[in-house]
Coordinates of C-alpha atoms in Angstrom, one line a residue:
X201 CA 0.0 -0.3 0.2
X202 CA 1.6 3.4 -0.7
X203 CA 1.9 5.8 1.8
X204 CA -0.1 8.2 0.5
X205 CA -2.7 5.6 0.7
X206 CA -1.8 4.8 4.4
X207 CA -2.2 8.4 5.2
X208 CA -5.4 8.9 3.8
X209 CA -6.8 6.0 6.0
X210 CA -5.1 7.4 8.9
X211 CA -7.2 10.3 8.3
X212 CA -10.4 8.7 8.0
X213 CA -9.6 6.9 11.0
X214 CA -9.1 9.8 12.9
X215 CA -12.5 11.5 11.4
X216 CA -14.3 8.6 12.8
X217 CA -14.3 9.8 16.4
X218 CA -17.1 12.1 14.4
X219 CA -19.6 9.0 13.9
X220 CA -20.1 9.1 17.2
X221 CA -22.8 10.7 19.5
X222 CA -20.9 14.1 20.9
X223 CA -21.4 15.9 23.6
X224 CA -19.7 19.4 22.8
X225 CA -21.7 19.4 19.9
X226 CA -24.8 18.8 21.8
X227 CA -24.8 21.6 23.7
X228 CA -24.1 23.6 21.2
X229 CA -27.6 22.1 20.4
X230 CA -29.1 23.0 24.0
X231 CA -27.3 26.6 23.6
X232 CA -29.9 26.7 20.5
X233 CA -32.7 25.0 22.8
X234 CA -32.3 27.5 25.7
X235 CA -32.0 30.3 22.9
X236 CA -35.6 29.2 21.5
X237 CA -37.3 29.5 24.6
X238 CA -37.5 33.2 24.3
X239 CA -40.7 34.8 23.7
X240 CA -41.4 35.8 20.4
X241 CA -44.5 37.6 18.6
X242 CA -47.2 34.6 19.0
X243 CA -47.8 32.5 22.6
X244 CA -46.5 28.9 21.7
X245 CA -48.2 26.1 23.7
X246 CA -45.8 23.4 25.3
X247 CA -46.0 21.2 22.3
X248 CA -45.4 23.6 20.0
X249 CA -42.3 25.0 22.1
X250 CA -41.5 21.5 22.4
X251 CA -41.0 20.6 18.6
X252 CA -39.5 24.3 17.9
X253 CA -36.9 23.7 20.7
X254 CA -35.6 19.7 19.4
X255 CA -35.3 21.4 16.3
X256 CA -33.2 24.2 16.9
X257 CA -31.1 21.9 19.3
X258 CA -30.8 19.5 16.3
X259 CA -29.1 22.4 14.2
X260 CA -27.0 23.2 16.7
X261 CA -25.9 20.2 16.9
X262 CA -25.6 19.9 12.9
X263 CA -24.1 23.0 13.2
X264 CA -21.2 22.1 15.8
X265 CA -20.7 18.6 14.3
X266 CA -19.9 20.1 10.9
X267 CA -17.4 23.1 11.9
X268 CA -16.3 19.4 13.5
X269 CA -16.0 17.8 10.8
X270 CA -13.9 21.1 8.7
X271 CA -11.6 21.1 11.8
X272 CA -10.6 17.4 11.8
X273 CA -10.4 17.4 7.7
X274 CA -8.4 20.4 7.5
X275 CA -5.9 18.8 10.6
X276 CA -6.1 21.4 13.3
X277 CA -4.9 21.0 16.6
X278 CA -7.4 19.4 19.1
X279 CA -7.7 19.0 22.9
X280 CA -7.1 15.5 24.0
X281 CA -6.6 14.1 27.3
X282 CA -7.2 15.6 31.0
X283 CA -7.3 19.1 29.1
X284 CA -10.4 17.9 27.0
X285 CA -11.9 16.4 30.0
X286 CA -12.2 19.8 31.9
X287 CA -13.0 21.8 29.0
X288 CA -16.2 19.9 28.2
X289 CA -17.1 19.6 32.6
X290 CA -16.5 23.3 32.5
X291 CA -18.7 24.0 29.5
X292 CA -21.6 21.5 30.5
X293 CA -21.7 23.5 34.0
X294 CA -21.9 26.9 31.7
X295 CA -24.5 25.1 29.2
X296 CA -26.9 23.8 31.5
X297 CA -26.8 26.5 34.3
X298 CA -27.8 28.4 31.7
X299 CA -30.7 25.7 30.1
X300 CA -32.1 25.6 33.2
X301 CA -32.7 29.7 33.9
X302 CA -34.0 30.0 30.6
X303 CA -36.4 27.1 31.2
X304 CA -37.9 28.2 34.5
X305 CA -38.2 31.9 33.2
X306 CA -39.7 30.5 29.8
X307 CA -43.4 30.0 31.5
X308 CA -43.5 33.3 32.9
X309 CA -42.1 34.7 29.8
X310 CA -44.9 33.1 27.5
X311 CA -47.5 33.6 30.2
X312 CA -46.7 37.7 30.2
X313 CA -47.4 37.2 26.6
X314 CA -50.1 35.4 27.0
X315 CA -51.8 37.5 29.6
X316 CA -51.6 40.5 26.9
X317 CA -53.1 39.0 24.8
X318 CA -56.3 37.5 26.9
X319 CA -55.1 33.7 26.6
X320 CA -55.5 31.2 29.5
X321 CA -52.2 30.6 31.7
X322 CA -49.7 27.8 31.5
X323 CA -48.7 25.9 34.5
X324 CA -45.4 23.5 35.3
X325 CA -47.2 20.8 33.5
X326 CA -46.5 22.3 29.9
X327 CA -42.6 22.2 31.2
X328 CA -43.1 18.0 31.1
X329 CA -44.9 18.2 27.5
X330 CA -42.3 20.4 26.3
X331 CA -39.2 18.4 27.3
X332 CA -41.0 15.2 26.2
X333 CA -41.6 17.0 22.9
X334 CA -38.6 18.5 22.0
X335 CA -36.4 14.8 23.0
X336 CA -38.7 13.0 20.5
X337 CA -38.0 15.5 17.9
X338 CA -34.4 15.3 18.5
X339 CA -34.4 11.9 18.8
X340 CA -35.8 11.9 15.2
X341 CA -33.5 14.2 13.8
X342 CA -30.8 12.5 15.3
X343 CA -31.9 9.3 13.9
X344 CA -32.7 10.7 10.2
X345 CA -28.8 12.5 10.1
X346 CA -27.2 9.3 11.4
X347 CA -29.2 7.5 8.3
X348 CA -27.3 10.0 6.2
X349 CA -24.2 9.7 7.9
X350 CA -24.2 6.0 7.3
X351 CA -25.5 6.1 3.8
X352 CA -22.3 8.7 2.9
X353 CA -20.3 5.7 4.6
X354 CA -21.5 3.1 2.5
X355 CA -21.1 4.8 -0.7
X356 CA -17.5 6.3 0.3
X357 CA -16.5 2.7 1.5
X358 CA -17.1 1.6 -2.3
X359 CA -16.0 4.3 -4.0
X360 CA -12.6 3.8 -2.1
X361 CA -12.6 0.5 -3.9
X362 CA -12.2 1.9 -7.4
X363 CA -10.3 5.8 -6.7
X364 CA -8.2 7.5 -4.3
X365 CA -9.8 8.8 -0.6
X366 CA -9.8 12.0 -1.8
X367 CA -11.9 11.7 -5.2
X368 CA -13.6 8.5 -3.4
X369 CA -15.1 11.2 -0.3
X370 CA -15.6 14.0 -2.9
X371 CA -17.6 11.5 -4.9
X372 CA -19.1 10.7 -1.8
X373 CA -20.6 13.7 -0.3
X374 CA -22.3 14.0 -4.3
X375 CA -23.9 11.2 -4.5
X376 CA -25.7 11.7 -1.0
X377 CA -26.4 15.1 -1.9
X378 CA -28.2 14.1 -5.1
X379 CA -30.2 11.2 -3.6
X380 CA -31.2 13.8 -1.4
X381 CA -32.5 16.0 -3.5
X382 CA -34.3 13.9 -5.0
X383 CA -36.4 12.3 -2.3
X384 CA -36.9 15.5 -1.0
X385 CA -38.1 17.0 -4.3
X386 CA -40.2 14.1 -5.4
X387 CA -41.7 14.4 -1.5
X388 CA -42.4 18.0 -1.7
X389 CA -44.0 17.8 -5.2
X390 CA -46.2 14.7 -3.8
X391 CA -47.8 16.8 -1.4
X392 CA -47.9 20.2 -3.4
X393 CA -49.9 17.3 -6.0
X394 CA -52.0 16.0 -3.4
X395 CA -52.8 19.5 -1.6
X396 CA -53.8 20.6 -5.2
X397 CA -55.9 17.6 -6.5
X398 CA -57.4 17.9 -2.8
X399 CA -58.4 21.0 -3.4
X400 CA -60.3 20.7 -7.2
X401 CA -61.6 17.6 -5.9
X402 CA -63.3 19.7 -2.3
X403 CA -64.5 22.1 -4.8
X404 CA -66.0 19.9 -7.8
X405 CA -67.8 18.3 -5.0
X406 CA -68.9 21.5 -4.1
X407 CA -70.1 22.0 -7.3
X408 CA -71.8 18.8 -7.6
X409 CA -73.5 19.2 -4.3
X410 CA -74.7 23.0 -4.4
X411 CA -77.5 23.7 -2.7
X412 CA -80.5 24.8 -4.8
X413 CA -80.0 28.4 -6.1
X414 CA -81.9 31.5 -4.6
X415 CA -85.2 32.7 -5.8
X416 CA -84.7 36.2 -5.3
X417 CA -83.7 38.1 -8.5
X418 CA -81.0 40.1 -6.6
X419 CA -79.0 37.8 -6.0
X420 CA -76.5 36.6 -8.1
X421 CA -77.0 32.8 -9.7
X422 CA -81.0 33.6 -9.3
X423 CA -83.3 34.2 -11.9
X424 CA -81.9 36.2 -14.7
X425 CA -78.5 36.4 -12.7
X426 CA -75.5 36.0 -15.7
X427 CA -73.4 34.5 -13.0
X428 CA -73.7 30.5 -12.5
X429 CA -74.7 29.4 -9.0
X430 CA -73.0 26.2 -9.7
X431 CA -69.6 27.6 -10.6
X432 CA -69.5 30.1 -8.1
X433 CA -68.5 27.6 -5.3
X434 CA -69.0 27.7 -1.4
X435 CA -67.2 31.0 -0.5
X436 CA -69.3 33.4 -3.4
X437 CA -72.4 31.7 -1.9
X438 CA -71.7 32.0 1.3
X439 CA -70.6 36.1 0.5
X440 CA -74.1 36.4 -1.3
X441 CA -76.5 35.0 0.5
X442 CA -75.4 36.2 3.9
X443 CA -74.5 39.5 5.4
X444 CA -77.7 41.8 6.9
X445 CA -80.7 42.6 4.6
X446 CA -82.5 46.1 4.4
X447 CA -84.6 44.8 7.6
X448 CA -82.1 44.1 9.6
X449 CA -79.7 47.2 8.7
X450 CA -83.4 49.6 9.6
X451 CA -84.5 47.7 12.9
X452 CA -80.6 48.8 13.6
X453 CA -80.2 52.6 12.3
X454 CA -84.0 53.5 13.2
X455 CA -83.7 54.9 9.5
X456 CA -84.8 53.4 5.5
X457 CA -82.7 51.1 3.9
X458 CA -81.4 49.0 1.1
X459 CA -80.6 45.3 0.4
X460 CA -76.9 45.7 -0.2
X461 CA -75.9 44.5 -3.6
X462 CA -73.0 41.1 -3.3
X463 CA -71.5 40.0 -6.3
X464 CA -69.5 37.4 -6.9
X465 CA -68.0 35.1 -9.5
X466 CA -66.5 32.2 -9.3
X467 CA -62.7 30.6 -11.0
X468 CA -64.9 28.5 -12.7
X469 CA -67.6 31.1 -14.1
X470 CA -64.7 31.7 -17.0
X471 CA -61.5 30.4 -18.6
X472 CA -59.8 33.9 -18.2
X473 CA -59.0 37.1 -15.6
X474 CA -60.8 39.2 -17.7
X475 CA -63.9 36.8 -19.0
X476 CA -64.3 36.7 -15.1
X477 CA -63.9 40.2 -14.8
X478 CA -66.3 41.2 -17.7
X479 CA -68.8 39.0 -16.1
X480 CA -68.9 40.8 -12.6
X481 CA -69.2 43.9 -14.4
X482 CA -72.2 42.6 -16.3
X483 CA -73.6 41.2 -13.2
X484 CA -73.5 44.3 -11.4
X485 CA -74.8 46.8 -14.3
X486 CA -78.0 44.2 -14.0
X487 CA -78.6 44.7 -10.0
X488 CA -77.9 48.4 -10.3
X489 CA -74.4 49.0 -8.5
X490 CA -73.6 51.5 -10.4
X491 CA -76.8 53.7 -8.7
X492 CA -75.5 53.1 -5.3
X493 CA -73.9 55.2 -3.2
X494 CA -70.7 53.2 -2.2
X495 CA -68.9 50.5 -4.7
X496 CA -65.9 48.0 -3.2
X497 CA -64.2 46.1 -5.2
X498 CA -63.0 43.1 -3.2
X499 CA -59.9 40.8 -3.5
X500 CA -60.4 37.3 -1.5
X501 CA -57.8 34.8 -0.1
X502 CA -56.5 32.3 -1.4
X503 CA -59.7 30.2 -1.4
X504 CA -62.0 32.8 -2.2
X505 CA -63.2 33.5 1.2
X506 CA -64.2 37.6 2.7
X507 CA -64.5 38.1 5.9
X508 CA -67.8 39.3 6.7
X509 CA -66.5 40.8 10.0
X510 CA -65.1 43.6 7.2
X511 CA -68.0 43.2 4.9
X512 CA -71.2 43.3 7.1
X513 CA -70.5 46.6 9.1
X514 CA -69.7 48.6 6.3
X515 CA -72.8 48.0 4.9
X516 CA -74.6 49.0 8.0
X517 CA -72.9 52.2 7.9
X518 CA -73.9 53.2 5.2
X519 CA -77.8 51.7 4.9
X520 CA -77.6 49.5 2.8
X521 CA -76.6 51.6 -0.1
X522 CA -73.5 50.0 -1.4
X523 CA -72.4 47.1 -3.9
X524 CA -69.2 45.1 -3.5
X525 CA -68.0 42.6 -6.1
X526 CA -65.2 40.1 -6.0
X527 CA -64.2 37.6 -8.0
X528 CA -62.5 34.2 -7.0
X529 CA -58.6 32.8 -8.2
X530 CA -57.7 29.9 -6.7
X531 CA -59.6 27.3 -4.7
X532 CA -56.5 26.6 -2.8
X533 CA -54.9 27.8 0.9
X534 CA -53.5 31.0 1.1
X535 CA -49.9 29.9 1.5
X536 CA -50.6 27.4 -1.5
X537 CA -51.9 30.2 -3.5
X538 CA -49.3 32.5 -2.2
X539 CA -46.7 30.0 -3.8
X540 CA -48.5 28.4 -6.7
X541 CA -50.8 30.8 -8.2
X542 CA -49.3 34.3 -7.6
X543 CA -49.5 35.7 -10.8
X544 CA -52.8 34.2 -11.2
X545 CA -53.6 36.3 -8.1
X546 CA -52.4 39.0 -9.0
X547 CA -53.9 39.2 -12.9
X548 CA -57.6 38.7 -11.5
X549 CA -57.3 41.2 -8.7
X550 CA -55.8 43.3 -11.5
X551 CA -58.4 42.8 -14.4
X552 CA -61.3 42.7 -12.1
X553 CA -60.2 46.5 -10.7
X554 CA -59.5 47.7 -14.3
X555 CA -62.2 46.8 -16.0
X556 CA -64.8 48.1 -13.3
X557 CA -63.0 51.0 -12.7
X558 CA -62.7 51.8 -16.4
X559 CA -66.3 51.7 -16.6
X560 CA -66.5 53.9 -13.4
X561 CA -65.1 56.5 -15.3
X562 CA -67.4 56.9 -17.9
X563 CA -69.8 58.0 -15.5
X564 CA -70.7 61.6 -14.7
X565 CA -68.6 62.2 -11.6
X566 CA -71.8 63.3 -9.4
X567 CA -73.9 60.3 -10.8
X568 CA -71.6 57.5 -9.6
X569 CA -70.7 55.9 -6.5
X570 CA -67.8 56.4 -4.2
X571 CA -65.2 53.7 -5.4
X572 CA -62.9 52.1 -2.6
X573 CA -60.8 49.1 -2.8
X574 CA -60.3 46.0 -0.1
X575 CA -58.4 42.8 1.3
X576 CA -57.6 41.3 3.6
X577 CA -54.2 39.2 3.5
X578 CA -53.0 37.9 0.6
X579 CA -56.3 39.8 -0.9
X580 CA -54.3 42.9 0.6
X581 CA -51.8 42.0 -1.4
X582 CA -53.7 41.6 -4.8
X583 CA -55.3 44.7 -3.8
X584 CA -52.5 46.6 -3.5
X585 CA -50.5 45.2 -6.8
X586 CA -53.9 46.2 -8.6
X587 CA -54.0 49.4 -7.2
X588 CA -50.8 51.1 -9.5
X589 CA -50.1 54.1 -9.4
X590 CA -51.2 55.1 -12.9
X591 CA -54.6 54.2 -11.5
X592 CA -54.7 56.5 -8.5
X593 CA -53.6 59.3 -10.7
X594 CA -55.3 59.2 -13.3
X595 CA -59.5 59.7 -11.7
X596 CA -58.4 58.0 -8.6
X597 CA -60.3 56.0 -6.6
X598 CA -61.8 57.7 -3.1
X599 CA -59.6 55.6 -0.9
X600 CA -59.0 51.7 0.0
X601 CA -58.5 49.5 3.3
X602 CA -56.0 47.3 3.7
X603 CA -55.6 44.6 6.7
X604 CA -53.0 42.3 7.1
X605 CA -50.8 43.1 4.3
X606 CA -48.3 40.2 3.9
X607 CA -44.9 41.3 4.2
X608 CA -43.4 40.9 0.7
X609 CA -46.3 44.0 -0.8
X610 CA -44.1 46.2 -2.4
X611 CA -46.7 48.9 -2.2
X612 CA -46.9 48.1 1.7
X613 CA -43.3 48.3 2.1
X614 CA -42.4 51.1 0.2
X615 CA -45.1 53.1 2.3
X616 CA -43.5 51.7 5.5
X617 CA -40.1 52.7 4.9
X618 CA -41.4 56.7 4.4
X619 CA -42.7 56.7 7.7
X620 CA -41.8 59.1 10.1
X621 CA -38.9 58.3 11.6
X622 CA -40.1 59.2 15.3
X623 CA -43.2 57.0 14.4
X624 CA -43.2 53.0 15.4
X625 CA -42.8 50.3 12.6
X626 CA -45.8 48.7 13.8
X627 CA -48.0 51.9 13.5
X628 CA -46.0 54.2 11.9
X629 CA -47.1 57.9 10.8
X630 CA -47.1 59.2 7.2
X631 CA -46.4 62.3 6.4
X632 CA -49.4 64.7 8.1
X633 CA -51.6 61.8 7.3
X634 CA -54.0 63.4 4.8
X635 CA -53.1 60.5 2.4
X636 CA -52.3 57.0 4.4
X637 CA -52.8 56.4 8.0
X638 CA -52.4 53.4 10.3
X639 CA -55.1 51.7 12.2
X640 CA -54.8 48.8 14.7
X641 CA -56.3 47.3 17.6
X642 CA -55.4 50.4 19.5
X643 CA -55.5 52.8 16.9
X644 CA -58.8 53.8 15.1
X645 CA -56.4 56.0 12.1
X646 CA -57.9 59.1 13.3
X647 CA -55.5 60.8 15.1
X648 CA -53.5 62.8 12.7
X649 CA -52.1 66.3 11.6
X650 CA -54.3 67.5 8.8
X651 CA -57.9 66.7 7.4
X652 CA -58.2 63.9 5.0
X653 CA -57.7 64.6 1.3
X654 CA -59.4 63.6 -1.7
X655 CA -58.3 60.0 -1.1
X656 CA -57.7 57.9 2.1
X657 CA -55.8 54.9 2.8
X658 CA -55.7 52.8 5.4
X659 CA -53.6 50.3 6.9
X660 CA -54.9 47.4 9.6
X661 CA -52.1 45.8 10.8
X662 CA -51.7 44.0 14.2
X663 CA -48.2 44.6 16.1
X664 CA -48.3 41.4 16.8
X665 CA -49.5 40.0 13.5
X666 CA -46.2 37.8 11.7
X667 CA -47.6 37.6 8.6
X668 CA -47.0 41.8 8.1
X669 CA -43.8 41.8 9.9
X670 CA -42.0 38.9 9.6
X671 CA -38.8 39.8 8.3
X672 CA -36.5 37.4 5.8
X673 CA -33.3 39.2 6.7
X674 CA -33.8 38.0 10.6
X675 CA -31.8 35.1 9.7
X676 CA -28.9 37.3 10.8
X677 CA -30.3 40.9 12.1
X678 CA -33.1 41.9 14.0
X679 CA -36.4 43.4 12.1
X680 CA -37.0 47.3 12.8
X681 CA -39.8 46.8 15.2
X682 CA -37.1 44.8 17.8
X683 CA -35.2 47.8 17.8
X684 CA -37.8 50.2 19.0
X685 CA -39.9 49.7 22.8
X686 CA -42.6 47.0 22.8
X687 CA -46.1 47.0 21.6
X688 CA -48.9 46.8 23.8
X689 CA -49.4 43.1 23.2
X690 CA -45.4 42.6 22.9
X691 CA -43.0 40.9 25.3
X692 CA -40.7 42.9 26.7
X693 CA -38.5 40.1 26.8
X694 CA -38.0 39.7 23.0
X695 CA -34.8 40.1 22.1
X696 CA -32.8 39.1 18.3
X697 CA -30.8 36.2 18.5
X698 CA -29.6 35.2 14.1
X699 CA -30.7 32.1 13.0
X700 CA -32.8 31.0 15.9
X701 CA -35.1 34.2 15.3
X702 CA -35.6 33.5 12.1
X703 CA -37.4 30.3 13.1
X704 CA -39.1 31.8 16.1
X705 CA -41.0 34.0 13.4
X706 CA -41.4 31.3 10.8
X707 CA -43.4 29.5 13.6
X708 CA -45.7 32.7 14.4
X709 CA -46.7 32.9 11.1
X710 CA -48.3 29.0 11.6
X711 CA -49.5 30.1 14.8
X712 CA -51.1 33.5 14.0
X713 CA -54.2 32.6 12.3
X714 CA -55.1 30.8 15.7
X715 CA -54.3 33.8 17.7
X716 CA -57.2 35.4 20.0
X717 CA -59.2 37.8 18.0
X718 CA -57.3 41.2 17.7
X719 CA -53.7 39.8 18.1
X720 CA -51.8 38.3 15.0
X721 CA -53.7 37.6 12.3
X722 CA -57.1 37.2 13.7
X723 CA -59.1 40.1 12.4
X724 CA -62.8 40.8 13.2
X725 CA -65.2 43.4 13.2
X726 CA -64.7 45.4 16.5
X727 CA -61.5 46.6 14.9
X728 CA -62.8 47.0 11.0
X729 CA -65.2 49.3 11.9
X730 CA -63.4 52.9 12.6
X731 CA -60.9 52.2 9.7
X732 CA -64.2 52.0 7.9
X733 CA -65.8 54.7 8.8
X734 CA -61.9 57.2 8.2
X735 CA -62.2 55.5 4.4
X736 CA -65.6 56.0 3.7
X737 CA -67.5 59.3 6.1
X738 CA -70.6 57.4 6.8
X739 CA -73.2 60.2 6.0
X740 CA -74.4 61.8 9.6
X741 CA -72.1 59.1 11.4
X742 CA -71.1 59.6 15.0
X743 CA -69.0 58.1 17.5
X744 CA -71.9 56.8 19.3
X745 CA -72.5 55.1 16.4
X746 CA -69.6 53.4 15.9
X747 CA -69.8 51.5 19.4
X748 CA -73.2 50.7 18.5
X749 CA -72.1 48.5 16.0
X750 CA -69.1 47.4 17.8
X751 CA -71.8 46.4 19.9
X752 CA -74.0 44.7 17.8
X753 CA -70.8 42.8 16.1
X754 CA -69.6 41.2 18.9
X755 CA -69.8 37.7 18.0
X756 CA -66.2 37.2 17.4
X757 CA -63.3 36.6 14.7
X758 CA -64.5 35.3 11.2
X759 CA -68.1 36.4 12.5
X760 CA -70.4 39.1 10.7
X761 CA -73.0 41.4 12.3
X762 CA -76.0 39.7 10.8
X763 CA -77.4 38.7 14.1
X764 CA -77.7 40.8 17.4

């Protein structure tokens, strides 16, 4: 055997120590775990926190092993004997003290955040659940890592038979990477395809089992309607048949009222976005929508859902003298729609706004409805995209209310970065407030240095909403809002940590939909009402009317205001 091969095999034998379980690497993982116990935007239950802790522990363990591998491969000096043992003992004591302190403090941190959001407090039993979940998660991740390492060693040993060791090591890494890429790629695609199939199957089932169409001629899908009731889909059917009627509105206001007009075009009602937009316009014309006082072009979420907590109050405050139109662009949940049907959503919102706005511009300015746009979450993103600068300048709309705008929204980012530097990132102040204002669960967009101008734009965003305030750059730097005093529903113990903060905020996004009303991504009627008053300026409306309507609509998140 050549001296070169002997040297390579000795180095390989030296690196076999890396195959064994590493206490120093586990200590690094526990530091990551301790960091993950610090609070973020959304309270985490013990099971969720345990899974997060197990994942970041595995990530820290892996990072330490990779550093050790590079260190050994570079033939760098290492501690041995008594010095190595004492180093491990001292580091273990320090890490365990840190971990114990954060573990004991974590319940207080989470309960502080829960109390601010009106949630039930957790007790000590949650710590055991968390530790068990973390141990199981780490064990699974470690087993997967061990399987990958075993595969690499097998491939490398096979390559040793036919090529020099250095080449075998490189090809072994490449082979494992290719195998993992194929496995994960196929797995992800399979899940996406399955999700698509289930989404379309569910939509088709709705078409096939649609309830009888409405008998009223003034409801889309009913007699003389241009829209196919079966193709409208469940979200559309619920939208056009729900909400307050003239009788309910008049009973609340004590004034004469009209039946609000709601038009909804389903994804299956046309082959292209412009076909569906032209169909929506024709239905608006048929129903006399352009004779109303207020016209709203709304953009739904991914599944086509429109929040009744937003639309019902608006119909009350305008005595039903209002028409709202929306067009569906997807059957998928918003996260899948965002990834797979981004262009479709933007194209649909743009086509609908263009077609309706272009017709509206042909009407006499003194004899046409006031024109507003609206969207929640993914609907806010597509609505902002459709409401471009040219449309705002050339015969502009009257205003917009965008709730929970997702962090990638270009227009939202542009406005955020134009804020007064002395105003907080979560509730900015833009100029004198005559064009753009912000609202939240503690602000109603009424406070500004100047009166409203001809156009009124309001962003409704909760300070604890990670869909809005997630920052992709938090992998290595703190988001802007972390450098400011904490908001009313934020923890004062929140602090930035590279990598860990990114994991926390990503998990917060998944948990934000289940937050209590008024927090996270759970927008509800009480917080829509005052911003709608600011945007649409209903006639003879008072602060007392706002409070009465809030009490009337006190049905919680995703509930409308049809019933007392």
